[in-house]
XYZ file of C-alpha atoms in Angstrom:
322
model
C 203.659 148.679 250.320
C 201.589 151.289 248.884
C 197.509 151.971 249.255
C 195.255 150.662 247.103
C 193.149 152.865 245.512
C 189.941 151.921 243.780
C 189.447 153.323 240.339
C 187.208 152.615 237.582
C 189.962 152.035 234.842
C 193.300 151.049 236.590
C 196.018 149.209 234.438
C 199.109 147.805 236.474
C 201.849 146.943 235.084
C 203.983 144.413 236.767
C 207.008 142.094 235.260
C 205.316 141.697 231.572
C 201.935 141.601 233.365
C 198.811 144.116 232.152
C 196.033 144.034 234.661
C 192.631 146.015 233.905
C 189.665 146.134 236.137
C 186.460 147.476 235.198
C 183.805 149.382 236.884
C 181.411 146.722 238.781
C 178.330 148.256 236.701
C 179.830 147.282 233.344
C 179.788 143.724 234.242
C 176.158 143.514 233.656
C 175.912 139.970 235.458
C 172.455 140.767 236.446
C 171.370 141.005 232.619
C 173.608 138.325 231.581
C 172.017 135.615 234.137
C 168.280 137.075 233.948
C 165.770 134.363 232.383
C 162.874 135.936 230.654
C 159.963 133.941 232.299
C 156.791 135.691 230.393
C 156.026 132.921 227.728
C 153.959 129.914 228.973
C 155.769 126.234 229.409
C 155.363 124.442 226.429
C 153.477 121.204 226.895
C 154.198 117.879 225.331
C 151.178 118.278 223.014
C 152.490 121.761 222.310
C 156.221 120.527 221.050
C 154.701 117.530 219.236
C 152.433 119.581 217.487
C 155.693 121.943 216.564
C 157.234 118.625 215.200
C 153.701 117.836 213.559
C 153.252 120.453 211.085
C 157.154 120.477 210.124
C 156.645 117.087 208.354
C 155.225 117.001 205.025
C 153.860 113.079 205.636
C 151.734 114.374 208.261
C 149.613 116.747 206.233
C 149.718 114.150 203.225
C 147.810 111.746 205.582
C 145.763 113.885 207.351
C 144.384 115.078 204.003
C 143.425 111.778 203.404
C 142.043 110.608 206.203
C 139.734 114.100 206.198
C 138.763 113.369 202.916
C 138.034 109.498 203.952
C 136.056 110.476 206.791
C 134.350 113.338 204.739
C 133.155 110.670 202.407
C 131.915 108.046 204.724
C 129.673 110.586 206.874
C 128.268 112.636 203.082
C 128.779 110.009 200.614
C 125.518 111.955 198.223
C 128.220 114.458 198.060
C 130.374 112.836 196.248
C 128.388 110.709 194.016
C 125.291 110.700 192.265
C 124.702 107.069 191.502
C 122.775 104.653 193.616
C 125.281 101.942 194.192
C 122.572 99.043 194.583
C 121.279 100.239 191.452
C 122.667 97.586 189.073
C 121.908 96.939 185.020
C 123.066 93.132 183.840
C 122.933 94.654 180.001
C 125.992 97.155 181.430
C 128.134 94.154 182.838
C 131.762 95.239 182.639
C 131.046 98.254 180.663
C 134.052 100.571 180.658
C 133.756 103.865 181.450
C 131.201 106.569 180.332
C 129.534 109.700 181.026
C 128.935 109.974 184.945
C 130.403 106.601 184.892
C 134.063 107.151 185.210
C 135.217 103.725 186.390
C 132.536 101.842 184.543
C 130.763 98.779 185.759
C 131.049 95.856 187.615
C 130.093 92.129 186.946
C 126.561 92.924 188.100
C 126.200 96.382 186.042
C 126.794 98.326 189.561
C 128.317 101.988 189.196
C 131.882 101.118 190.910
C 132.513 104.745 191.677
C 129.130 104.659 193.308
C 129.848 101.903 195.319
C 133.933 102.709 196.021
C 132.061 106.008 197.416
C 129.267 104.354 199.338
C 131.570 101.306 200.498
C 133.608 103.641 202.833
C 130.933 104.029 205.133
C 130.986 100.653 206.273
C 134.515 100.095 206.427
C 135.207 103.077 207.844
C 132.649 103.439 210.703
C 133.672 99.620 211.516
C 137.653 100.586 212.125
C 136.436 103.828 213.988
C 134.135 102.123 216.260
C 136.404 99.209 216.846
C 138.731 101.750 217.583
C 137.346 103.648 220.234
C 135.972 100.223 221.864
C 139.317 98.606 222.260
C 141.169 101.881 223.322
C 138.614 102.333 226.006
C 138.639 99.130 227.351
C 142.493 97.706 226.957
C 143.352 101.596 228.536
C 141.026 100.982 231.661
C 141.654 97.961 232.418
C 145.525 98.431 231.731
C 145.519 101.080 233.819
C 143.977 99.649 236.764
C 146.625 96.979 236.369
C 149.407 98.591 236.138
C 148.353 101.508 238.954
C 146.678 99.405 241.737
C 149.263 96.394 240.917
C 148.722 93.197 243.786
C 145.958 90.568 243.048
C 144.188 92.647 240.650
C 147.529 93.051 238.653
C 148.249 89.512 238.280
C 144.214 88.691 237.599
C 143.998 91.244 234.622
C 148.018 90.081 233.308
C 146.694 86.618 232.572
C 143.615 87.630 231.318
C 145.246 89.580 229.077
C 148.222 87.073 228.492
C 144.690 84.373 227.424
C 143.062 86.973 224.875
C 146.436 87.742 223.685
C 147.339 84.128 223.229
C 144.480 83.675 220.986
C 145.211 84.505 216.986
C 143.326 87.745 216.191
C 141.713 86.948 212.517
C 141.489 83.225 213.232
C 139.067 83.663 216.335
C 137.040 86.250 214.603
C 136.554 83.726 211.813
C 135.767 81.487 214.383
C 132.893 83.631 216.138
C 131.614 85.020 212.884
C 130.776 81.527 211.282
C 129.099 80.710 214.718
C 126.790 84.262 214.563
C 123.362 83.697 213.307
C 123.003 87.276 211.891
C 125.580 89.272 210.895
C 125.550 93.011 210.496
C 128.133 96.008 211.005
C 127.383 95.914 215.135
C 128.385 91.947 215.178
C 131.794 92.814 213.454
C 132.587 96.094 215.451
C 131.714 93.379 218.238
C 133.572 90.572 217.724
C 136.987 92.515 216.695
C 136.614 94.337 220.012
C 136.537 91.488 221.845
C 139.794 90.266 220.645
C 141.604 93.370 219.701
C 141.942 94.948 223.072
C 144.678 93.090 224.238
C 147.378 95.009 222.740
C 146.218 98.595 223.966
C 145.574 97.139 227.299
C 149.813 95.884 227.678
C 150.890 99.130 226.378
C 148.840 101.049 228.863
C 149.755 98.863 231.948
C 153.413 99.197 231.013
C 153.361 103.140 230.558
C 150.993 103.588 233.721
C 153.831 101.565 235.682
C 156.410 103.692 234.627
C 154.238 106.998 235.182
C 153.328 106.171 238.717
C 157.080 106.245 239.841
C 157.538 110.078 238.299
C 158.439 112.881 241.170
C 154.664 114.488 240.308
C 152.511 111.502 241.248
C 154.539 111.712 244.684
C 153.894 115.106 244.965
C 150.441 114.626 244.104
C 150.502 112.062 246.989
C 151.845 114.692 249.221
C 148.951 116.721 248.935
C 146.613 114.402 250.044
C 145.334 113.484 246.685
C 143.019 110.552 246.223
C 143.734 107.621 244.152
C 141.280 107.893 241.842
C 142.308 111.543 241.217
C 145.984 110.572 241.112
C 145.062 108.279 238.450
C 142.900 110.336 236.422
C 144.293 113.797 236.778
C 148.153 112.881 236.212
C 148.771 109.400 235.553
C 146.377 108.571 232.737
C 147.105 112.307 230.771
C 150.548 111.599 230.771
C 150.296 108.155 229.352
C 147.981 108.534 226.443
C 151.054 109.591 224.327
C 151.982 105.584 223.045
C 148.297 104.600 223.185
C 147.281 107.118 220.576
C 150.243 106.239 218.658
C 149.156 102.278 218.895
C 145.348 103.476 218.298
C 146.303 105.236 214.959
C 148.116 102.249 213.278
C 144.916 100.011 214.533
C 142.252 101.924 213.327
C 144.227 101.142 209.825
C 144.067 96.981 210.683
C 140.675 96.912 211.976
C 139.519 98.367 208.544
C 141.733 95.744 206.986
C 140.480 93.067 209.275
C 136.999 93.583 208.211
C 137.735 93.623 204.715
C 139.307 90.468 205.059
C 136.535 88.943 206.880
C 133.845 90.243 203.776
C 136.414 88.855 201.178
C 136.083 85.260 202.991
C 132.193 85.901 202.920
C 131.663 85.915 206.975
C 132.097 89.618 207.445
C 129.386 92.411 206.661
C 126.134 90.752 204.815
C 126.158 91.106 200.784
C 123.246 93.568 200.570
C 125.863 96.122 202.417
C 128.120 98.428 200.266
C 131.877 98.155 201.764
C 135.481 97.639 200.092
C 135.696 94.088 201.552
C 132.099 93.189 200.132
C 133.075 94.226 196.756
C 136.786 92.802 196.609
C 135.221 89.673 197.461
C 132.613 89.923 194.333
C 135.222 90.969 191.971
C 137.877 88.041 192.536
C 135.412 85.904 189.839
C 136.277 88.580 187.398
C 139.895 89.349 188.331
C 141.384 87.099 185.114
C 139.263 89.023 182.422
C 138.537 92.495 184.001
C 141.038 92.862 186.830
C 140.346 96.515 186.938
C 137.219 95.986 188.985
C 139.200 94.242 191.922
C 142.084 96.854 191.864
C 139.785 100.110 192.445
C 138.148 99.130 195.913
C 141.459 97.616 196.585
C 143.553 101.058 195.795
C 140.770 102.833 198.115
C 141.098 100.293 201.132
C 145.072 100.541 200.916
C 145.298 104.108 200.187
C 142.891 104.573 203.507
C 145.300 101.861 205.678
C 148.335 103.629 204.372
C 147.003 106.849 205.622
C 146.447 105.518 208.983
C 150.088 103.891 209.105
C 151.767 107.269 208.178
C 149.701 109.481 210.576
C 150.895 106.867 213.643
C 154.436 107.025 212.154
C 154.447 110.769 212.294
C 152.667 110.806 215.759
C 155.020 108.533 217.261
C 158.084 110.680 216.129
C 156.364 113.767 217.433
C 155.783 112.199 220.653
C 158.813 109.920 220.981
C 162.106 112.576 221.382
C 164.209 109.195 221.064
C 162.653 108.634 217.873
C 163.613 112.461 216.655
C 166.651 111.641 217.939
C 166.878 108.600 215.353
């Protein structure tokens, strides 16, 4: 048996077999296995933003929402006419200079009323959504995290309110209200609109609280309140935000429905619901009087629904795969 002599390049020939041994330095295993760790790890919200900015639907819905919010906040920048100044001699008059959509049954400028009507409708939707998100998230998170008798009580309370038809309950309570205002509508919609978010928050918190990072936080001695607010709630917000985005459009529709029935906002408040209600008497002769505020309402609600869909797909990897 011959001695083995190491060499950088040795070709051994054995019965039709060639074997090549290369230098260890040429293999480069260290370079192959090396992992670049200079960049910070991407968060869930960072990955969601990467997905959102690639979607045309996100930019379309975001543009409409921003425009509607600006109109609601600063209507005087978009309309120069006073929506409450009406002239009966201009009843159902067509478009003229300075009045691009014409006049309604009372001789009021339709364009100005649409612009100024956005404030009440959007205000009801935004404030109600904030209120129900806070109440529903708080009660749902406490029920899901603490469990026990508190979970049983809050869950039964959620079931009771969830069993009450939302719009029907709002109609009944608005009829019982002596003085109606924007804040009355917000209060009634909040009282009966928080249950869905509470259920979502409860289920999400119950899922997240069993994750390994929560166990690690308990091992470090973190208090229950700190674990809930610093670890569980931030990781449970994705489905809540998605539902709240869609629900905002639903609350705007609910306000318009109540106003259409004559039990929502008072008639002296300019809103899309009131304008649609007032235009129903002229539907056969001048349908455009109803169509204009209805188009504004539908476009706004559709933009929030579209935003909710793209946000859901961005935050849910399973939805992206579909």
